[in-house]
Amino acid sequence: MPAYHSIFLQDQDVRIIGNIALLPLRTRTRGPAYVLPALPPSTSHLDIDPDSESYDLLDEVLSLFRANTFFRNFEIKGPADRLLIYGILFVSECLGKIRWTMGAKEAEKALTNTALDQFAIPGDASFPLNQAFEAPRDRQDVETLRQYLSQVRQELAMRLLARVYAEGDKPSKWWLSFTKRKFMGKSL
């Protein structure tokens, strides 16, 4: 059975830096991403229809994370898949920071720090997937990609928290059961 790929592969009017797509995001975090409209009040942030205009790649990362984590190989079909891979690896890193004994506030602090920490981008020597990702062409692209990935990390951390702590101040055992799993055997 093949891994699940991004539904955003067919999006044509997307800026690409290196070979990563800078897709629009539903976010309040400042950054270079085009901002999608907010969810309608009647829609739950935990269950968004993929056909909704507010559905973005971060919703896709969170919905496909558990299924794709079981795969050791992933055929990259386009720039959106590379962003999906990065998102899944970041979610894995975040889940590794949450402990069973952490309350929601403590976990929020840990994940916010993780999202804001210095991180490697494609082209850096410490980036784990340089063989599948191209480096940005110039300094401006490097800075734009760094800002975009920072925006993705911050928003993804907040959405992950909302799912892990959906039932209260105790983390979901269904999410934390994936803390030791590594997608493609890699980590950020």
GROMACS .gro file of N, CA and C in nm, residues 6-157:
model
  456
    6SER      N    1  -0.010   1.454  -0.091
    6SER     CA    2  -0.081   1.580  -0.072
    6SER      C    3  -0.185   1.600  -0.183
    7ILE      N    4  -0.299   1.656  -0.144
    7ILE     CA    5  -0.400   1.692  -0.244
    7ILE      C    6  -0.365   1.825  -0.311
    8PHE      N    7  -0.262   1.892  -0.262
    8PHE     CA    8  -0.221   2.020  -0.317
    8PHE      C    9  -0.117   2.006  -0.429
    9LEU      N   10  -0.093   1.886  -0.475
    9LEU     CA   11   0.005   1.864  -0.581
    9LEU      C   12  -0.036   1.930  -0.713
   10GLN      N   13  -0.167   1.939  -0.736
   10GLN     CA   14  -0.212   1.996  -0.863
   10GLN      C   15  -0.222   2.148  -0.860
   11ASP      N   16  -0.198   2.213  -0.747
   11ASP     CA   17  -0.200   2.359  -0.740
   11ASP      C   18  -0.088   2.417  -0.826
   12GLN      N   19  -0.125   2.501  -0.920
   12GLN     CA   20  -0.028   2.553  -1.017
   12GLN      C   21   0.026   2.692  -0.980
   13ASP      N   22  -0.058   2.778  -0.926
   13ASP     CA   23  -0.019   2.917  -0.899
   13ASP      C   24   0.043   2.931  -0.761
   14VAL      N   25   0.147   2.853  -0.736
   14VAL     CA   26   0.212   2.852  -0.605
   14VAL      C   27   0.359   2.888  -0.622
   15ARG      N   28   0.407   2.974  -0.536
   15ARG     CA   29   0.550   3.009  -0.540
   15ARG      C   30   0.630   2.890  -0.489
   16ILE      N   31   0.741   2.864  -0.556
   16ILE     CA   32   0.828   2.752  -0.518
   16ILE      C   33   0.967   2.807  -0.493
   17ILE      N   34   1.022   2.773  -0.378
   17ILE     CA   35   1.160   2.809  -0.345
   17ILE      C   36   1.237   2.678  -0.327
   18GLY      N   37   1.348   2.667  -0.399
   18GLY     CA   38   1.417   2.538  -0.402
   18GLY      C   39   1.324   2.444  -0.478
   19ASN      N   40   1.271   2.347  -0.408
   19ASN     CA   41   1.163   2.266  -0.464
   19ASN      C   42   1.054   2.242  -0.360
   20ILE      N   43   1.035   2.342  -0.274
   20ILE     CA   44   0.929   2.339  -0.173
   20ILE      C   45   0.824   2.442  -0.211
   21ALA      N   46   0.698   2.400  -0.209
   21ALA     CA   47   0.588   2.491  -0.241
   21ALA      C   48   0.555   2.577  -0.120
   22LEU      N   49   0.538   2.706  -0.143
   22LEU     CA   50   0.493   2.798  -0.038
   22LEU      C   51   0.342   2.812  -0.052
   23LEU      N   52   0.271   2.718   0.007
   23LEU     CA   53   0.125   2.710  -0.005
   23LEU      C   54   0.057   2.808   0.090
   24PRO      N   55  -0.065   2.852   0.056
   24PRO     CA   56  -0.140   2.939   0.146
   24PRO      C   57  -0.173   2.865   0.277
   25LEU      N   58  -0.181   2.940   0.386
   25LEU     CA   59  -0.209   2.883   0.518
   25LEU      C   60  -0.323   2.958   0.585
   26ARG      N   61  -0.398   2.888   0.667
   26ARG     CA   62  -0.498   2.951   0.754
   26ARG      C   63  -0.427   2.979   0.887
   27THR      N   64  -0.379   3.100   0.901
   27THR     CA   65  -0.293   3.129   1.015
   27THR      C   66  -0.310   3.273   1.062
   28ARG      N   67  -0.272   3.295   1.188
   28ARG     CA   68  -0.265   3.431   1.242
   28ARG      C   69  -0.119   3.469   1.266
   29THR      N   70  -0.029   3.378   1.240
   29THR     CA   71   0.114   3.401   1.258
   29THR      C   72   0.167   3.482   1.139
   30ARG      N   73   0.246   3.583   1.169
   30ARG     CA   74   0.302   3.665   1.061
   30ARG      C   75   0.405   3.587   0.982
   31GLY      N   76   0.407   3.611   0.852
   31GLY     CA   77   0.503   3.547   0.766
   31GLY      C   78   0.468   3.568   0.621
   32PRO      N   79   0.544   3.507   0.530
   32PRO     CA   80   0.524   3.531   0.387
   32PRO      C   81   0.408   3.454   0.324
   33ALA      N   82   0.344   3.364   0.397
   33ALA     CA   83   0.237   3.283   0.338
   33ALA      C   84   0.112   3.366   0.312
   34TYR      N   85   0.047   3.337   0.199
   34TYR     CA   86  -0.084   3.394   0.171
   34TYR      C   87  -0.180   3.337   0.274
   35VAL      N   88  -0.266   3.422   0.331
   35VAL     CA   89  -0.355   3.379   0.440
   35VAL      C   90  -0.491   3.340   0.384
   36LEU      N   91  -0.533   3.217   0.416
   36LEU     CA   92  -0.665   3.168   0.377
   36LEU      C   93  -0.770   3.222   0.472
   37PRO      N   94  -0.897   3.223   0.430
   37PRO     CA   95  -1.003   3.271   0.520
   37PRO      C   96  -1.016   3.182   0.643
   38ALA      N   97  -1.063   3.242   0.752
   38ALA     CA   98  -1.085   3.168   0.877
   38ALA      C   99  -1.197   3.067   0.858
   39LEU      N  100  -1.200   2.971   0.948
   39LEU     CA  101  -1.307   2.870   0.944
   39LEU      C  102  -1.441   2.933   0.978
   40PRO      N  103  -1.548   2.887   0.915
   40PRO     CA  104  -1.681   2.933   0.956
   40PRO      C  105  -1.707   2.891   1.101
   41PRO      N  106  -1.786   2.968   1.175
   41PRO     CA  107  -1.810   2.936   1.317
   41PRO      C  108  -1.869   2.798   1.341
   42SER      N  109  -1.940   2.744   1.244
   42SER     CA  110  -2.004   2.613   1.262
   42SER      C  111  -1.908   2.496   1.238
   43THR      N  112  -1.787   2.524   1.190
   43THR     CA  113  -1.691   2.418   1.157
   43THR      C  114  -1.593   2.395   1.271
   44SER      N  115  -1.574   2.270   1.305
   44SER     CA  116  -1.477   2.234   1.409
   44SER      C  117  -1.336   2.238   1.350
   45HIS      N  118  -1.242   2.292   1.425
   45HIS     CA  119  -1.103   2.295   1.376
   45HIS      C  120  -1.040   2.156   1.376
   46LEU      N  121  -1.106   2.059   1.438
   46LEU     CA  122  -1.053   1.922   1.442
   46LEU      C  123  -1.100   1.837   1.324
   47ASP      N  124  -1.206   1.882   1.257
   47ASP     CA  125  -1.264   1.802   1.149
   47ASP      C  126  -1.302   1.894   1.033
   48ILE      N  127  -1.205   1.926   0.949
   48ILE     CA  128  -1.227   2.019   0.839
   48ILE      C  129  -1.239   1.940   0.710
   49ASP      N  130  -1.339   1.974   0.630
   49ASP     CA  131  -1.360   1.909   0.502
   49ASP      C  132  -1.250   1.951   0.404
   50PRO      N  133  -1.183   1.857   0.340
   50PRO     CA  134  -1.076   1.892   0.245
   50PRO      C  135  -1.123   1.980   0.129
   51ASP      N  136  -1.252   1.983   0.102
   51ASP     CA  137  -1.304   2.067  -0.006
   51ASP      C  138  -1.329   2.211   0.039
   52SER      N  139  -1.313   2.238   0.168
   52SER     CA  140  -1.335   2.372   0.221
   52SER      C  141  -1.227   2.467   0.171
   53GLU      N  142  -1.263   2.593   0.149
   53GLU     CA  143  -1.163   2.692   0.105
   53GLU      C  144  -1.063   2.723   0.215
   54SER      N  145  -1.095   2.686   0.339
   54SER     CA  146  -1.005   2.712   0.451
   54SER      C  147  -0.911   2.595   0.481
   55TYR      N  148  -0.928   2.484   0.411
   55TYR     CA  149  -0.843   2.366   0.431
   55TYR      C  150  -0.704   2.395   0.376
   56ASP      N  151  -0.603   2.373   0.457
   56ASP     CA  152  -0.466   2.399   0.412
   56ASP      C  153  -0.377   2.278   0.435
   57LEU      N  154  -0.251   2.290   0.397
   57LEU     CA  155  -0.159   2.178   0.408
   57LEU      C  156  -0.137   2.135   0.553
   58LEU      N  157  -0.148   2.228   0.648
   58LEU     CA  158  -0.128   2.191   0.788
   58LEU      C  159  -0.240   2.101   0.838
   59ASP      N  160  -0.363   2.124   0.791
   59ASP     CA  161  -0.473   2.033   0.824
   59ASP      C  162  -0.443   1.895   0.765
   60GLU      N  163  -0.389   1.895   0.645
   60GLU     CA  164  -0.355   1.769   0.579
   60GLU      C  165  -0.243   1.696   0.653
   61VAL      N  166  -0.143   1.769   0.698
   61VAL     CA  167  -0.033   1.708   0.773
   61VAL      C  168  -0.088   1.637   0.896
   62LEU      N  169  -0.175   1.706   0.969
   62LEU     CA  170  -0.229   1.647   1.092
   62LEU      C  171  -0.323   1.530   1.064
   63SER      N  172  -0.396   1.535   0.954
   63SER     CA  173  -0.487   1.424   0.925
   63SER      C  174  -0.413   1.302   0.867
   64LEU      N  175  -0.302   1.325   0.797
   64LEU     CA  176  -0.228   1.213   0.737
   64LEU      C  177  -0.111   1.165   0.823
   65PHE      N  178  -0.081   1.237   0.930
   65PHE     CA  179   0.038   1.205   1.010
   65PHE      C  180   0.039   1.060   1.057
   66ARG      N  181  -0.068   1.018   1.123
   66ARG     CA  182  -0.067   0.884   1.182
   66ARG      C  183  -0.059   0.774   1.077
   67ALA      N  184  -0.125   0.793   0.964
   67ALA     CA  185  -0.119   0.692   0.858
   67ALA      C  186   0.019   0.689   0.791
   68ASN      N  187   0.072   0.806   0.758
   68ASN     CA  188   0.201   0.810   0.687
   68ASN      C  189   0.320   0.775   0.776
   69THR      N  190   0.307   0.788   0.905
   69THR     CA  191   0.418   0.757   0.996
   69THR      C  192   0.463   0.612   0.983
   70PHE      N  193   0.376   0.524   0.941
   70PHE     CA  194   0.410   0.383   0.931
   70PHE      C  195   0.496   0.350   0.808
   71PHE      N  196   0.511   0.444   0.718
   71PHE     CA  197   0.585   0.418   0.595
   71PHE      C  198   0.732   0.455   0.609
   72ARG      N  199   0.818   0.369   0.560
   72ARG     CA  200   0.962   0.396   0.561
   72ARG      C  201   1.006   0.458   0.428
   73ASN      N  202   0.925   0.442   0.325
   73ASN     CA  203   0.955   0.500   0.195
   73ASN      C  204   0.840   0.591   0.154
   74PHE      N  205   0.873   0.697   0.084
   74PHE     CA  206   0.772   0.793   0.040
   74PHE      C  207   0.816   0.847  -0.095
   75GLU      N  208   0.739   0.818  -0.198
   75GLU     CA  209   0.770   0.869  -0.331
   75GLU      C  210   0.722   1.013  -0.341
   76ILE      N  211   0.814   1.104  -0.363
   76ILE     CA  212   0.780   1.246  -0.371
   76ILE      C  213   0.729   1.275  -0.512
   77LYS      N  214   0.604   1.325  -0.518
   77LYS     CA  215   0.543   1.351  -0.648
   77LYS      C  216   0.541   1.498  -0.684
   78GLY      N  217   0.584   1.585  -0.593
   78GLY     CA  218   0.585   1.728  -0.625
   78GLY      C  219   0.623   1.813  -0.505
   79PRO      N  220   0.627   1.945  -0.524
   79PRO     CA  221   0.668   2.037  -0.418
   79PRO      C  222   0.579   2.033  -0.294
   80ALA      N  223   0.449   2.007  -0.311
   80ALA     CA  224   0.359   2.000  -0.196
   80ALA      C  225   0.392   1.878  -0.108
   81ASP      N  226   0.435   1.768  -0.171
   81ASP     CA  227   0.475   1.650  -0.093
   81ASP      C  228   0.597   1.679  -0.005
   82ARG      N  229   0.687   1.762  -0.053
   82ARG     CA  230   0.805   1.797   0.028
   82ARG      C  231   0.763   1.874   0.154
   83LEU      N  232   0.668   1.964   0.138
   83LEU     CA  233   0.618   2.038   0.254
   83LEU      C  234   0.542   1.944   0.348
   84LEU      N  235   0.470   1.848   0.292
   84LEU     CA  236   0.401   1.747   0.373
   84LEU      C  237   0.502   1.666   0.454
   85ILE      N  238   0.612   1.626   0.392
   85ILE     CA  239   0.717   1.551   0.462
   85ILE      C  240   0.774   1.635   0.575
   86TYR      N  241   0.805   1.761   0.546
   86TYR     CA  242   0.861   1.850   0.650
   86TYR      C  243   0.763   1.863   0.766
   87GLY      N  244   0.635   1.881   0.735
   87GLY     CA  245   0.534   1.893   0.840
   87GLY      C  246   0.523   1.768   0.926
   88ILE      N  247   0.525   1.652   0.862
   88ILE     CA  248   0.516   1.526   0.937
   88ILE      C  249   0.638   1.509   1.027
   89LEU      N  250   0.756   1.542   0.977
   89LEU     CA  251   0.877   1.532   1.060
   89LEU      C  252   0.872   1.630   1.177
   90PHE      N  253   0.816   1.749   1.154
   90PHE     CA  254   0.805   1.846   1.263
   90PHE      C  255   0.703   1.801   1.367
   91VAL      N  256   0.592   1.743   1.324
   91VAL     CA  257   0.493   1.690   1.419
   91VAL      C  258   0.557   1.580   1.504
   92SER      N  259   0.638   1.495   1.442
   92SER     CA  260   0.709   1.390   1.518
   92SER      C  261   0.800   1.451   1.623
   93GLU      N  262   0.871   1.556   1.585
   93GLU     CA  263   0.958   1.624   1.680
   93GLU      C  264   0.878   1.683   1.796
   94CYS      N  265   0.765   1.744   1.764
   94CYS     CA  266   0.680   1.804   1.868
   94CYS      C  267   0.624   1.699   1.963
   95LEU      N  268   0.579   1.588   1.908
   95LEU     CA  269   0.525   1.482   1.995
   95LEU      C  270   0.632   1.427   2.088
   96GLY      N  271   0.756   1.428   2.042
   96GLY     CA  272   0.866   1.384   2.127
   96GLY      C  273   0.891   1.477   2.245
   97LYS      N  274   0.848   1.602   2.233
   97LYS     CA  275   0.867   1.700   2.341
   97LYS      C  276   0.758   1.692   2.447
   98ILE      N  277   0.641   1.637   2.410
   98ILE     CA  278   0.529   1.627   2.504
   98ILE      C  279   0.543   1.502   2.588
   99ARG      N  280   0.530   1.517   2.716
   99ARG     CA  281   0.537   1.403   2.810
   99ARG      C  282   0.398   1.372   2.862
  100TRP      N  283   0.379   1.248   2.907
  100TRP     CA  284   0.249   1.206   2.960
  100TRP      C  285   0.205   1.292   3.077
  101THR      N  286   0.301   1.343   3.153
  101THR     CA  287   0.268   1.418   3.274
  101THR      C  288   0.249   1.567   3.251
  102MET      N  289   0.270   1.614   3.130
  102MET     CA  290   0.258   1.757   3.101
  102MET      C  291   0.113   1.801   3.091
  103GLY      N  292   0.087   1.917   3.149
  103GLY     CA  293  -0.042   1.981   3.130
  103GLY      C  294  -0.040   2.059   2.999
  104ALA      N  295  -0.154   2.113   2.961
  104ALA     CA  296  -0.165   2.184   2.833
  104ALA      C  297  -0.076   2.308   2.829
  105LYS      N  298  -0.070   2.383   2.937
  105LYS     CA  299   0.012   2.505   2.938
  105LYS      C  300   0.161   2.473   2.927
  106GLU      N  301   0.204   2.373   2.999
  106GLU     CA  302   0.344   2.332   2.995
  106GLU      C  303   0.382   2.281   2.855
  107ALA      N  304   0.292   2.205   2.794
  107ALA     CA  305   0.316   2.154   2.659
  107ALA      C  306   0.316   2.269   2.558
  108GLU      N  307   0.229   2.366   2.577
  108GLU     CA  308   0.226   2.481   2.487
  108GLU      C  309   0.358   2.556   2.491
  109LYS      N  310   0.411   2.571   2.611
  109LYS     CA  311   0.541   2.640   2.626
  109LYS      C  312   0.652   2.560   2.556
  110ALA      N  313   0.653   2.429   2.575
  110ALA     CA  314   0.755   2.344   2.514
  110ALA      C  315   0.747   2.347   2.361
  111LEU      N  316   0.625   2.339   2.308
  111LEU     CA  317   0.610   2.337   2.162
  111LEU      C  318   0.635   2.474   2.100
  112THR      N  319   0.599   2.580   2.169
  112THR     CA  320   0.629   2.714   2.119
  112THR      C  321   0.780   2.733   2.111
  113ASN      N  322   0.852   2.690   2.214
  113ASN     CA  323   0.998   2.699   2.212
  113ASN      C  324   1.057   2.614   2.099
  114THR      N  325   1.002   2.497   2.077
  114THR     CA  326   1.049   2.410   1.969
  114THR      C  327   1.026   2.476   1.833
  115ALA      N  328   0.908   2.536   1.815
  115ALA     CA  329   0.877   2.601   1.688
  115ALA      C  330   0.966   2.721   1.662
  116LEU      N  331   1.005   2.792   1.768
  116LEU     CA  332   1.086   2.913   1.752
  116LEU      C  333   1.236   2.888   1.757
  117ASP      N  334   1.276   2.766   1.794
  117ASP     CA  335   1.418   2.732   1.798
  117ASP      C  336   1.482   2.750   1.661
  118GLN      N  337   1.613   2.768   1.662
  118GLN     CA  338   1.689   2.774   1.537
  118GLN      C  339   1.674   2.639   1.466
  119PHE      N  340   1.651   2.640   1.336
  119PHE     CA  341   1.632   2.515   1.263
  119PHE      C  342   1.703   2.521   1.129
  120ALA      N  343   1.736   2.403   1.079
  120ALA     CA  344   1.805   2.393   0.950
  120ALA      C  345   1.702   2.393   0.838
  121ILE      N  346   1.740   2.452   0.725
  121ILE     CA  347   1.656   2.451   0.606
  121ILE      C  348   1.730   2.376   0.496
  122PRO      N  349   1.661   2.339   0.388
  122PRO     CA  350   1.731   2.270   0.279
  122PRO      C  351   1.853   2.349   0.232
  123GLY      N  352   1.961   2.277   0.216
  123GLY     CA  353   2.087   2.339   0.177
  123GLY      C  354   2.184   2.352   0.293
  124ASP      N  355   2.132   2.357   0.416
  124ASP     CA  356   2.218   2.359   0.535
  124ASP      C  357   2.278   2.220   0.553
  125ALA      N  358   2.398   2.214   0.604
  125ALA     CA  359   2.466   2.084   0.622
  125ALA      C  360   2.391   1.994   0.719
  126SER      N  361   2.321   2.051   0.817
  126SER     CA  362   2.253   1.970   0.918
  126SER      C  363   2.110   1.933   0.880
  127PHE      N  364   2.063   1.973   0.763
  127PHE     CA  365   1.926   1.937   0.722
  127PHE      C  366   1.924   1.790   0.683
  128PRO      N  367   1.832   1.709   0.742
  128PRO     CA  368   1.838   1.564   0.724
  128PRO      C  369   1.796   1.512   0.586
  129LEU      N  370   1.727   1.591   0.506
  129LEU     CA  371   1.677   1.542   0.378
  129LEU      C  372   1.732   1.620   0.259
  130ASN      N  373   1.857   1.660   0.267
  130ASN     CA  374   1.916   1.738   0.158
  130ASN      C  375   1.916   1.663   0.025
  131GLN      N  376   1.915   1.530   0.027
  131GLN     CA  377   1.915   1.454  -0.097
  131GLN      C  378   1.782   1.466  -0.170
  132ALA      N  379   1.673   1.502  -0.102
  132ALA     CA  380   1.541   1.513  -0.165
  132ALA      C  381   1.495   1.657  -0.180
  133PHE      N  382   1.565   1.750  -0.116
  133PHE     CA  383   1.526   1.891  -0.119
  133PHE      C  384   1.637   1.974  -0.184
  134GLU      N  385   1.600   2.070  -0.266
  134GLU     CA  386   1.697   2.160  -0.326
  134GLU      C  387   1.718   2.281  -0.236
  135ALA      N  388   1.837   2.335  -0.239
  135ALA     CA  389   1.867   2.456  -0.163
  135ALA      C  390   1.808   2.577  -0.236
  136PRO      N  391   1.770   2.681  -0.162
  136PRO     CA  392   1.724   2.805  -0.227
  136PRO      C  393   1.837   2.866  -0.310
  137ARG      N  394   1.800   2.945  -0.413
  137ARG     CA  395   1.898   3.000  -0.506
  137ARG      C  396   1.983   3.111  -0.446
  138ASP      N  397   1.921   3.204  -0.373
  138ASP     CA  398   1.995   3.321  -0.324
  138ASP      C  399   1.956   3.354  -0.180
  139ARG      N  400   2.019   3.457  -0.126
  139ARG     CA  401   1.997   3.493   0.014
  139ARG      C  402   1.852   3.534   0.042
  140GLN      N  403   1.790   3.602  -0.053
  140GLN     CA  404   1.652   3.644  -0.033
  140GLN      C  405   1.560   3.521  -0.025
  141ASP      N  406   1.581   3.423  -0.112
  141ASP     CA  407   1.502   3.300  -0.107
  141ASP      C  408   1.528   3.223   0.022
  142VAL      N  409   1.653   3.223   0.069
  142VAL     CA  410   1.686   3.158   0.196
  142VAL      C  411   1.606   3.220   0.309
  143GLU      N  412   1.603   3.352   0.313
  143GLU     CA  413   1.532   3.422   0.421
  143GLU      C  414   1.381   3.401   0.411
  144THR      N  415   1.327   3.406   0.289
  144THR     CA  416   1.183   3.384   0.270
  144THR      C  417   1.144   3.242   0.311
  145LEU      N  418   1.224   3.143   0.271
  145LEU     CA  419   1.195   3.004   0.307
  145LEU      C  420   1.205   2.985   0.458
  146ARG      N  421   1.304   3.045   0.521
  146ARG     CA  422   1.318   3.035   0.666
  146ARG      C  423   1.197   3.095   0.737
  147GLN      N  424   1.150   3.210   0.690
  147GLN     CA  425   1.032   3.274   0.749
  147GLN      C  426   0.907   3.190   0.727
  148TYR      N  427   0.893   3.134   0.607
  148TYR     CA  428   0.776   3.051   0.576
  148TYR      C  429   0.775   2.925   0.664
  149LEU      N  430   0.889   2.857   0.672
  149LEU     CA  431   0.895   2.735   0.754
  149LEU      C  432   0.875   2.768   0.902
  150SER      N  433   0.920   2.883   0.946
  150SER     CA  434   0.896   2.926   1.084
  150SER      C  435   0.747   2.947   1.106
  151GLN      N  436   0.680   3.007   1.009
  151GLN     CA  437   0.535   3.028   1.017
  151GLN      C  438   0.463   2.892   1.020
  152VAL      N  439   0.507   2.799   0.936
  152VAL     CA  440   0.448   2.664   0.933
  152VAL      C  441   0.469   2.596   1.069
  153ARG      N  442   0.588   2.604   1.124
  153ARG     CA  443   0.619   2.539   1.252
  153ARG      C  444   0.534   2.594   1.365
  154GLN      N  445   0.520   2.726   1.371
  154GLN     CA  446   0.442   2.787   1.479
  154GLN      C  447   0.295   2.749   1.469
  155GLU      N  448   0.239   2.757   1.351
  155GLU     CA  449   0.097   2.724   1.334
  155GLU      C  450   0.072   2.575   1.355
  156LEU      N  451   0.161   2.492   1.306
  156LEU     CA  452   0.146   2.347   1.322
  156LEU      C  453   0.155   2.307   1.469
  157ALA      N  454   0.243   2.370   1.544
  157ALA     CA  455   0.256   2.341   1.687
  157ALA      C  456   0.125   2.374   1.760
   0.00000   0.00000   0.00000
